[in-house]
PDB file of N, CA and C in Angstrom:
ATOM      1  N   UNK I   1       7.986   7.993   5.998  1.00  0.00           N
ATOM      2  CA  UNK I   1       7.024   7.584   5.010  1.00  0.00           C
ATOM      3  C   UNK I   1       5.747   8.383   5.245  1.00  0.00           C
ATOM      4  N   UNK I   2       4.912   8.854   4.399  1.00  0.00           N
ATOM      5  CA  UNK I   2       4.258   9.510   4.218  1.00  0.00           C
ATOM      6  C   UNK I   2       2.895   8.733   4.006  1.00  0.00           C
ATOM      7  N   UNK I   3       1.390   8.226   4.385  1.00  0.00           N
ATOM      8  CA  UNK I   3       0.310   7.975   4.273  1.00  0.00           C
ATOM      9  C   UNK I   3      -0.555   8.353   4.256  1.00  0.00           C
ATOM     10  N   UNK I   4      -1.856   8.118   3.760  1.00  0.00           N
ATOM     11  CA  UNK I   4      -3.220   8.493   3.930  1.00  0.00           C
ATOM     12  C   UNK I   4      -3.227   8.514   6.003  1.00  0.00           C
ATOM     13  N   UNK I   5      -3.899   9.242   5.765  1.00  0.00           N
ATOM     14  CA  UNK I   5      -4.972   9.113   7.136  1.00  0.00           C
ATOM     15  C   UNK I   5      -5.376   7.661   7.493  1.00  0.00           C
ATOM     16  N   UNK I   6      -6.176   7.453   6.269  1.00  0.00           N
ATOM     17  CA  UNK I   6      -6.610   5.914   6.652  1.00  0.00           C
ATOM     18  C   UNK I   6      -6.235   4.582   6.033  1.00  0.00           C
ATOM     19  N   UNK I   7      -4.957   4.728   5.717  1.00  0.00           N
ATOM     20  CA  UNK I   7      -3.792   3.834   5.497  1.00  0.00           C
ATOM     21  C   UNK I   7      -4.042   2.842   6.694  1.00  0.00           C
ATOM     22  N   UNK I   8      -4.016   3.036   7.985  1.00  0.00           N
ATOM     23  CA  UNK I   8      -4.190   1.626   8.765  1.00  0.00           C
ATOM     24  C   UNK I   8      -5.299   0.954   8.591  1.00  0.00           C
ATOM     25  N   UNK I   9      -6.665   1.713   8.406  1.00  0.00           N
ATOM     26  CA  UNK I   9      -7.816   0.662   8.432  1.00  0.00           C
ATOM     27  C   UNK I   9      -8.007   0.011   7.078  1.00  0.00           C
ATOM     28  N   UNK I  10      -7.361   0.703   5.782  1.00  0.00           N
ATOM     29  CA  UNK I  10      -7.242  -0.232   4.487  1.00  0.00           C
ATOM     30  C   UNK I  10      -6.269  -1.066   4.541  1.00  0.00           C
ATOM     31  N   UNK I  11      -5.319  -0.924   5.545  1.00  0.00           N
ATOM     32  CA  UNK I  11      -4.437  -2.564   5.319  1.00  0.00           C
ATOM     33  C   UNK I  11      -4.990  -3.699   6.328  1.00  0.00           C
ATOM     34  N   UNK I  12      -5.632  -3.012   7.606  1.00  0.00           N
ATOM     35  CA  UNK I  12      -6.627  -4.115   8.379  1.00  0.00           C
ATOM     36  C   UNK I  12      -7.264  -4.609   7.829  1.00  0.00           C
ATOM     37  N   UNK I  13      -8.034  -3.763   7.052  1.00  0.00           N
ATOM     38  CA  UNK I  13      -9.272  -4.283   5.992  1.00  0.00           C
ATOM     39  C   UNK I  13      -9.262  -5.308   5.226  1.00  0.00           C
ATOM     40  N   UNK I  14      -7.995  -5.185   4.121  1.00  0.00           N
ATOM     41  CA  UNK I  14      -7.196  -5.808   3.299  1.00  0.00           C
ATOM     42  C   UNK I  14      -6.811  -7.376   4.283  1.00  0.00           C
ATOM     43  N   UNK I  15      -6.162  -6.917   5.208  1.00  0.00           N
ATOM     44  CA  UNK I  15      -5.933  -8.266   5.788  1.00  0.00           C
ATOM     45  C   UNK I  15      -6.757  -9.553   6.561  1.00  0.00           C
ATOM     46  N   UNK I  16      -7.835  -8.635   6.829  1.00  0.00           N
ATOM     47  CA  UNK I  16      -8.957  -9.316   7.549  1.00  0.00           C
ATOM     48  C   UNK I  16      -9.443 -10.208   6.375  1.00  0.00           C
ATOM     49  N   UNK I  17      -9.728  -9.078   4.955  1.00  0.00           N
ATOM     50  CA  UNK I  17     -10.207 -10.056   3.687  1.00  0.00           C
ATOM     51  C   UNK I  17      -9.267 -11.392   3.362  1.00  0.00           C
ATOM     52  N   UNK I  18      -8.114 -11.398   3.556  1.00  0.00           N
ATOM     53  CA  UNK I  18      -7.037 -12.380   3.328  1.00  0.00           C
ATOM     54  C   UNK I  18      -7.391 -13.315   4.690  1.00  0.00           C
ATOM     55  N   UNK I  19      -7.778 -13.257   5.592  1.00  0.00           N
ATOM     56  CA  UNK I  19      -7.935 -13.995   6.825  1.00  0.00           C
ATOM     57  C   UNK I  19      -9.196 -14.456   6.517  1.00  0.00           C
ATOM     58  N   UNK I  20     -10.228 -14.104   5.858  1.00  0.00           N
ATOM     59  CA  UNK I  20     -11.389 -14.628   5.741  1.00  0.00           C
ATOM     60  C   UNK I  20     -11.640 -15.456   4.124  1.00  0.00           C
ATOM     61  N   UNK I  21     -10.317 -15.088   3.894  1.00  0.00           N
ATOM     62  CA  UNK I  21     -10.802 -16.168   2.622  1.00  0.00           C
ATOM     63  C   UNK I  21      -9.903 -17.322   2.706  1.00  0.00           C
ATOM     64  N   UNK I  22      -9.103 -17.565   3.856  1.00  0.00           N
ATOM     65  CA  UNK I  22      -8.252 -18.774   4.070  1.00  0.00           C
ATOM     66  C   UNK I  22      -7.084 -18.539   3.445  1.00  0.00           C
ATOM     67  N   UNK I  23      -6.801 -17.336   3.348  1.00  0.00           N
ATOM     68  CA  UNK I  23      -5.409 -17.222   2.340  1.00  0.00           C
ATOM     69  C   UNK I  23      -4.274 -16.466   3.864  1.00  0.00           C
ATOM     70  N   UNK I  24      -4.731 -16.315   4.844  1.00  0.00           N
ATOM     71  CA  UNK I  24      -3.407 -15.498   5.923  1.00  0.00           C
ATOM     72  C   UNK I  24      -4.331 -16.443   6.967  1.00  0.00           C
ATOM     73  N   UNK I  25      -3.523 -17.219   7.917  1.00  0.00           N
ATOM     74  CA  UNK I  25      -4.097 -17.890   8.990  1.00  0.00           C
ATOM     75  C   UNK I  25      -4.013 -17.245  10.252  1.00  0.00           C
ATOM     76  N   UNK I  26      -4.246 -17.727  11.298  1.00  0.00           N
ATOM     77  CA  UNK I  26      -4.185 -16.622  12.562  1.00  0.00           C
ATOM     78  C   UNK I  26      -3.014 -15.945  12.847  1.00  0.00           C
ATOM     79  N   UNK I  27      -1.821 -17.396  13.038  1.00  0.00           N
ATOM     80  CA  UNK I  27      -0.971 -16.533  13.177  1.00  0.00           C
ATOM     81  C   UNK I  27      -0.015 -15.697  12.084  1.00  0.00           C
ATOM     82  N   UNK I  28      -0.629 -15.842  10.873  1.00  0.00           N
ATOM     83  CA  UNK I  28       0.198 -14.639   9.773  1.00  0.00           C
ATOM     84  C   UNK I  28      -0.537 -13.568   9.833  1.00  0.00           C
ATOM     85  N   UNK I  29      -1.886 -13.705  10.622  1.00  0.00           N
ATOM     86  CA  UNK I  29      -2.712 -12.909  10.969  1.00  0.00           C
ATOM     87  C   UNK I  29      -1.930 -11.573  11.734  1.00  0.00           C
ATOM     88  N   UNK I  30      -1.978 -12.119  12.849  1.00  0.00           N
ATOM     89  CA  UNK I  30      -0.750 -11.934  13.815  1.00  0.00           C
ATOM     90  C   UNK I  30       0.314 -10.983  13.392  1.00  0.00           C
ATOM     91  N   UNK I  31       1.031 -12.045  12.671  1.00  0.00           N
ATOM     92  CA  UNK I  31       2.513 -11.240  12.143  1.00  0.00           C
ATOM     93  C   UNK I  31       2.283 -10.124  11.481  1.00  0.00           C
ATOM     94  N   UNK I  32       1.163 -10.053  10.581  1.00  0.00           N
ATOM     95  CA  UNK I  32       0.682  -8.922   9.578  1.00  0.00           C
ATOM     96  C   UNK I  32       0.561  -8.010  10.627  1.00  0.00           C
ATOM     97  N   UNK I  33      -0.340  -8.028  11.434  1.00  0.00           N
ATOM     98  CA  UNK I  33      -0.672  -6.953  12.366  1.00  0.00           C
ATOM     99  C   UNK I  33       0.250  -6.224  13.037  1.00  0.00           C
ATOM    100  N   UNK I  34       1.310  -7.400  13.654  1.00  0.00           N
ATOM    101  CA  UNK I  34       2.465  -6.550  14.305  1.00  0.00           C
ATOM    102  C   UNK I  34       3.574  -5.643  13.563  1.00  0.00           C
ATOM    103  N   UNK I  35       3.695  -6.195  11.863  1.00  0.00           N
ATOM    104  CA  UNK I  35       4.292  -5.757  11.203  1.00  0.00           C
ATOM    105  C   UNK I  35       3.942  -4.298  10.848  1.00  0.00           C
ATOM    106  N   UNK I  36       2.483  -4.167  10.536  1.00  0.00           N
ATOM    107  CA  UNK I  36       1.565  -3.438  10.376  1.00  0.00           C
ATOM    108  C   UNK I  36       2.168  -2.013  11.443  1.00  0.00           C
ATOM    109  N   UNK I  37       1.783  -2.496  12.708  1.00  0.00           N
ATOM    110  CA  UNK I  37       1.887  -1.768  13.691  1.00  0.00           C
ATOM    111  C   UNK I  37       3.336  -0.805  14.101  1.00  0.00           C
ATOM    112  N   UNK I  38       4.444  -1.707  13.667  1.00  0.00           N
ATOM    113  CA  UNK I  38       5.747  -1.346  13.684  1.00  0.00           C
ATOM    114  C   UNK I  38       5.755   0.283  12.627  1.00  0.00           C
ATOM    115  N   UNK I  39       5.219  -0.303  11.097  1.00  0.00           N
ATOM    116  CA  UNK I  39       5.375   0.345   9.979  1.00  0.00           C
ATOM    117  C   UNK I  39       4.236   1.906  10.369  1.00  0.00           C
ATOM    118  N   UNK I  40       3.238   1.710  11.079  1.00  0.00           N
ATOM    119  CA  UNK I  40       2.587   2.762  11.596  1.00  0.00           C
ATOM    120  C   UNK I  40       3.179   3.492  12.795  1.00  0.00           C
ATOM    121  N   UNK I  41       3.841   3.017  13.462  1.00  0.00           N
ATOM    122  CA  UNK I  41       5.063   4.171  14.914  1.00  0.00           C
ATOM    123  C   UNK I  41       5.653   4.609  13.607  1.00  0.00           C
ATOM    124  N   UNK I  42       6.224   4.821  12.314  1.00  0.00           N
ATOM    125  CA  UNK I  42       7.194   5.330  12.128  1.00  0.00           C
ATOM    126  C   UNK I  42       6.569   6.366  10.530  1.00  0.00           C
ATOM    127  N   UNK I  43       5.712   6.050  10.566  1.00  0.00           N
ATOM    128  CA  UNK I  43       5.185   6.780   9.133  1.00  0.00           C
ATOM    129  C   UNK I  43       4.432   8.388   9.947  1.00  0.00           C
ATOM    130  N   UNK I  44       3.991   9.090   8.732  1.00  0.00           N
ATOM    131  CA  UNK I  44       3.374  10.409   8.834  1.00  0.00           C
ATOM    132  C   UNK I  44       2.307  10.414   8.408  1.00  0.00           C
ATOM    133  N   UNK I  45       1.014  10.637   8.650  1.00  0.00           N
ATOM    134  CA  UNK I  45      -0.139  10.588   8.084  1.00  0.00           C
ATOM    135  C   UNK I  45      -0.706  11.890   7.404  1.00  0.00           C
ATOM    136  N   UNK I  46      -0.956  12.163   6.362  1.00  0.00           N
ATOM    137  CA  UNK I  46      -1.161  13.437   5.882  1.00  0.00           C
ATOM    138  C   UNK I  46      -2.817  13.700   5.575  1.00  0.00           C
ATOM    139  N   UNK I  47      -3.229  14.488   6.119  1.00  0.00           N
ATOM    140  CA  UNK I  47      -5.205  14.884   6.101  1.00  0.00           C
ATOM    141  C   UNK I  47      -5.456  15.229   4.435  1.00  0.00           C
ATOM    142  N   UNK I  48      -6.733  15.042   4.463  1.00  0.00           N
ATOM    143  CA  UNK I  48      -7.063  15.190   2.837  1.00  0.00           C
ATOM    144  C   UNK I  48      -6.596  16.424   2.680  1.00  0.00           C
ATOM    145  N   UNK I  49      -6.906  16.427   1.321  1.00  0.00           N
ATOM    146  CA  UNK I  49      -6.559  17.764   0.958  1.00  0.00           C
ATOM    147  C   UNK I  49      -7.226  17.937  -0.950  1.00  0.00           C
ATOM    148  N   UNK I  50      -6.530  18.915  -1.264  1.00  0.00           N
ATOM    149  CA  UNK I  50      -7.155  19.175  -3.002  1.00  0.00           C
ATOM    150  C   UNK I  50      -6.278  19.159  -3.470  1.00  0.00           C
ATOM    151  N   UNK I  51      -5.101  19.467  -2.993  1.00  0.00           N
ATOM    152  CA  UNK I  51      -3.580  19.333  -3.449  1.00  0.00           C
ATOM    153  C   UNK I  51      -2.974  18.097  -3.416  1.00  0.00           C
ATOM    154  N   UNK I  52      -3.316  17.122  -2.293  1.00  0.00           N
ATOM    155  CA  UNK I  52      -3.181  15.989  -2.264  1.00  0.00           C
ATOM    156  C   UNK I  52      -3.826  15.191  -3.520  1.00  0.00           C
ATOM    157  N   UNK I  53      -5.163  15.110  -3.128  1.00  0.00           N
ATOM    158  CA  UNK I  53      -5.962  13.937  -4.323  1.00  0.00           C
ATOM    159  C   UNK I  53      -5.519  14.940  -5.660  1.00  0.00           C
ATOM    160  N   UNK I  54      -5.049  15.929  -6.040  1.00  0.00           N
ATOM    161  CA  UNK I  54      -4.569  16.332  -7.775  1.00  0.00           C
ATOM    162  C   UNK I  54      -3.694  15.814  -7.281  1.00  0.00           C
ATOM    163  N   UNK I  55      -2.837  15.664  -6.906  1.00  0.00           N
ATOM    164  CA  UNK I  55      -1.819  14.816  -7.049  1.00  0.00           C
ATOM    165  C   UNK I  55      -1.640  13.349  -7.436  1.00  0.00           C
ATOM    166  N   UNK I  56      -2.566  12.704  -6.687  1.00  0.00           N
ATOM    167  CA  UNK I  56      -3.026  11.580  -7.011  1.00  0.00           C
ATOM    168  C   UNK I  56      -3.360  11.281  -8.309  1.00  0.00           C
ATOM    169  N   UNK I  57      -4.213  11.955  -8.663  1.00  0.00           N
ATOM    170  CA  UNK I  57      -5.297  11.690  -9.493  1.00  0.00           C
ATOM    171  C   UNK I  57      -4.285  11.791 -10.991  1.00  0.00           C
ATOM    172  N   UNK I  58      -3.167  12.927 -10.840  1.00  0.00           N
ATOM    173  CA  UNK I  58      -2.388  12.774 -11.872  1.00  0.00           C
ATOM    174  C   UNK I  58      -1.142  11.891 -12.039  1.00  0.00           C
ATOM    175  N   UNK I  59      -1.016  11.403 -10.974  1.00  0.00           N
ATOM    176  CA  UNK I  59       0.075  10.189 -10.595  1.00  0.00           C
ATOM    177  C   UNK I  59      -0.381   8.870 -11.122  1.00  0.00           C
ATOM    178  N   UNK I  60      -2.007   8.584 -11.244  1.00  0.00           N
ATOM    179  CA  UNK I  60      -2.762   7.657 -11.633  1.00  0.00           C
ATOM    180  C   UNK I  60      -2.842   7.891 -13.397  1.00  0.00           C
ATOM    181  N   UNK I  61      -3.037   9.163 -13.830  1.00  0.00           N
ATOM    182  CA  UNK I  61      -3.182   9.278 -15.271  1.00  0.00           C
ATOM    183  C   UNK I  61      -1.332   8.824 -15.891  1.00  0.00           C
ATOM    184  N   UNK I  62      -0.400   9.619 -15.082  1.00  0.00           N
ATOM    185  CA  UNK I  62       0.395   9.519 -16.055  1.00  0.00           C
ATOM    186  C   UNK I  62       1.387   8.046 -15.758  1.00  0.00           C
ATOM    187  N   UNK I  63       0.909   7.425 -14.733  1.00  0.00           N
ATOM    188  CA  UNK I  63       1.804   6.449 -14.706  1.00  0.00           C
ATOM    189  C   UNK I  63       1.062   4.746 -15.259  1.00  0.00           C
ATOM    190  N   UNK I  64      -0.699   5.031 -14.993  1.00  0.00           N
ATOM    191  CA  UNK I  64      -1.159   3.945 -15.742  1.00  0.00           C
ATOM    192  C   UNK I  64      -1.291   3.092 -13.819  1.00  0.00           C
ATOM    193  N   UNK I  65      -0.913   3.134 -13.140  1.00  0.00           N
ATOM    194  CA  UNK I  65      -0.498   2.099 -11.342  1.00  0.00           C
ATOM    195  C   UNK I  65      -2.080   2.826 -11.001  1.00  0.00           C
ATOM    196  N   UNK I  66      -2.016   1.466 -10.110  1.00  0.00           N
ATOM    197  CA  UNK I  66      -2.894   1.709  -8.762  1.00  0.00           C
ATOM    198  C   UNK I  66      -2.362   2.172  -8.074  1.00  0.00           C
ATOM    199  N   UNK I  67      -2.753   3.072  -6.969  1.00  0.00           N
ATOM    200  CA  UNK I  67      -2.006   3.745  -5.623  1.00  0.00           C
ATOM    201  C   UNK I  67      -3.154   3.105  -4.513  1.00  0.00           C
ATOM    202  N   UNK I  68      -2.017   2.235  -3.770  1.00  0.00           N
ATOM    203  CA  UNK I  68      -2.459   1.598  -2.670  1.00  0.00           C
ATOM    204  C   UNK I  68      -2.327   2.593  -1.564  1.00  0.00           C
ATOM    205  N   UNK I  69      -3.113   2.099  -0.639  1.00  0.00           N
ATOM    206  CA  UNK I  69      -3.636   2.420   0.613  1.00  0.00           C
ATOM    207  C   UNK I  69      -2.011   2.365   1.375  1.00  0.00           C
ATOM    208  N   UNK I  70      -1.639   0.872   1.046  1.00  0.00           N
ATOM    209  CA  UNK I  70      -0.522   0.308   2.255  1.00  0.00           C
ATOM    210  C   UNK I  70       0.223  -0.105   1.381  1.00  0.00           C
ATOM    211  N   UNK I  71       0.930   0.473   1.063  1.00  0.00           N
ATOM    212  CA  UNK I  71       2.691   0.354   0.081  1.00  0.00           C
ATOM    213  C   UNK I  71       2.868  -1.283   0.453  1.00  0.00           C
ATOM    214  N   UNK I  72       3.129  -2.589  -0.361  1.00  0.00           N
ATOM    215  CA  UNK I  72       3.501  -3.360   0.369  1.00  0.00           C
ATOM    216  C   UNK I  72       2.828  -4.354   0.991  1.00  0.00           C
ATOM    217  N   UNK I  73       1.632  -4.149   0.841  1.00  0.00           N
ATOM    218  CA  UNK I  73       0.470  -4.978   1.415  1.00  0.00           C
ATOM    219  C   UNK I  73       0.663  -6.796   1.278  1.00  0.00           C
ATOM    220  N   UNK I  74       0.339  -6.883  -0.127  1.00  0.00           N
ATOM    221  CA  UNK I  74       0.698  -8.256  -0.687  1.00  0.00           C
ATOM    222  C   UNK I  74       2.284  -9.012   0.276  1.00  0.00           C
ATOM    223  N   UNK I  75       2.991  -8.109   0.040  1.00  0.00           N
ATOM    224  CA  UNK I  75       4.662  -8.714   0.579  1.00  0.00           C
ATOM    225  C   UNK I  75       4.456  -8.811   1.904  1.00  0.00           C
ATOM    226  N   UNK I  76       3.829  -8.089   2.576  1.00  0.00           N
ATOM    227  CA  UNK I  76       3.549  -7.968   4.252  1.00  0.00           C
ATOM    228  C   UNK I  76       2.413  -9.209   4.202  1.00  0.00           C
ATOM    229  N   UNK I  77       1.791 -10.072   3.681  1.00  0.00           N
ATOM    230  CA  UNK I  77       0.561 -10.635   3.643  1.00  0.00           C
ATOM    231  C   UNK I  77       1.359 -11.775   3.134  1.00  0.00           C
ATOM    232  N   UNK I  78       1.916 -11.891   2.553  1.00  0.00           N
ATOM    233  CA  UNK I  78       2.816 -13.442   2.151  1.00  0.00           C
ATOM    234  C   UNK I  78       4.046 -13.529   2.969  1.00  0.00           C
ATOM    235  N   UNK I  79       4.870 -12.439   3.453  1.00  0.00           N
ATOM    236  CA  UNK I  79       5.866 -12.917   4.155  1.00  0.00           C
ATOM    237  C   UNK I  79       5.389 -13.185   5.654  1.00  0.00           C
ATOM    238  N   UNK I  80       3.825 -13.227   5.917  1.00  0.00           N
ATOM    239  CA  UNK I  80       3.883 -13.471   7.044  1.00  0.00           C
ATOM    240  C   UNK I  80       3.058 -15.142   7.686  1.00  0.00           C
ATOM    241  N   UNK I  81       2.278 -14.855   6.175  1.00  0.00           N
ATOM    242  CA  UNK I  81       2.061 -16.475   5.453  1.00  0.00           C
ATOM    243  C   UNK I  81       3.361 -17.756   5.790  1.00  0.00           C
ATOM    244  N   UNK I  82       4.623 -16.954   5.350  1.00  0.00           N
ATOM    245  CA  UNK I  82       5.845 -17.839   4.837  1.00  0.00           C
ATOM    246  C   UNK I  82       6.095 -18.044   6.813  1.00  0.00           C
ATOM    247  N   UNK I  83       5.913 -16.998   7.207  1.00  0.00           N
ATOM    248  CA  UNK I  83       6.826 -16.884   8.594  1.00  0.00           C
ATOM    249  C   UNK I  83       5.866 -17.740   9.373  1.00  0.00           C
ATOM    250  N   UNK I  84       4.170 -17.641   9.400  1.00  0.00           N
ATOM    251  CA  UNK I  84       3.411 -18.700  10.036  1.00  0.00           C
ATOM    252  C   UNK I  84       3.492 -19.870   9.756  1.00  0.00           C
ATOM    253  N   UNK I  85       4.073 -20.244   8.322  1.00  0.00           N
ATOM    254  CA  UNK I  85       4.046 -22.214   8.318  1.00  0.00           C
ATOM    255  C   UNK I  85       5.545 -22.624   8.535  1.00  0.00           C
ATOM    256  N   UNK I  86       6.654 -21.673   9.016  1.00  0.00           N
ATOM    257  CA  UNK I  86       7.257 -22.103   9.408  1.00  0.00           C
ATOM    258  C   UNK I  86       7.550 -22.042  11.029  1.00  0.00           C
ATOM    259  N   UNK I  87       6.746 -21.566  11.286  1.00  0.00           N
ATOM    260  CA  UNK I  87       5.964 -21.133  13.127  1.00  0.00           C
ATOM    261  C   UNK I  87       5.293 -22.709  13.580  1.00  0.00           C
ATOM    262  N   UNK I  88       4.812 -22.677  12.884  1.00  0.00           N
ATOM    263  CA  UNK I  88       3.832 -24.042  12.903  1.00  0.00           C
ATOM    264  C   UNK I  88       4.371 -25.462  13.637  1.00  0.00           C
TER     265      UNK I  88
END
């Protein structure tokens, strides 16, 4: 898998916001992070570039999508929701 550079600190980011608004509790906190961490040993991080963001930028015109930071975010942020209240 292929990422931004700073693909880890926008899904920390992302998740910290979900931890601070009472929506991911400590320990989905937790799970997010480790999940997080797994999915980062195995990805590639690619440095800016001009070739990169045109790419982007036309991936955004012709498809109408947001392009997230962290592919997956939401599903990694509720399945770990689901996995903490049954931790509980």
């Amino acid at each position: 898998m292929l990422v931004w550079r700073g693909a880890e600190v926008e899904c920390v980011s992302a998740l910290a916001r979900l931890e601070r608004a009472a929506a991911l509790d400590g320990k989905g906190m937790a799970l997010a992070s480790n999940r997080l961490k797994q999915l980062a040993n195995g990805w590639h991080e690619i440095e800016r570039s001009e070739i990169v963001r045109e790419s982007a930028l036309r991936f955004l015109r012709v498809t109408g999508r947001r392009i997230a930071a962290c592919g997956g975010l939401h599903r990694l942020a509720t399945s770990s929701r689901i996995a903490s209240s049954h931790h509980a």
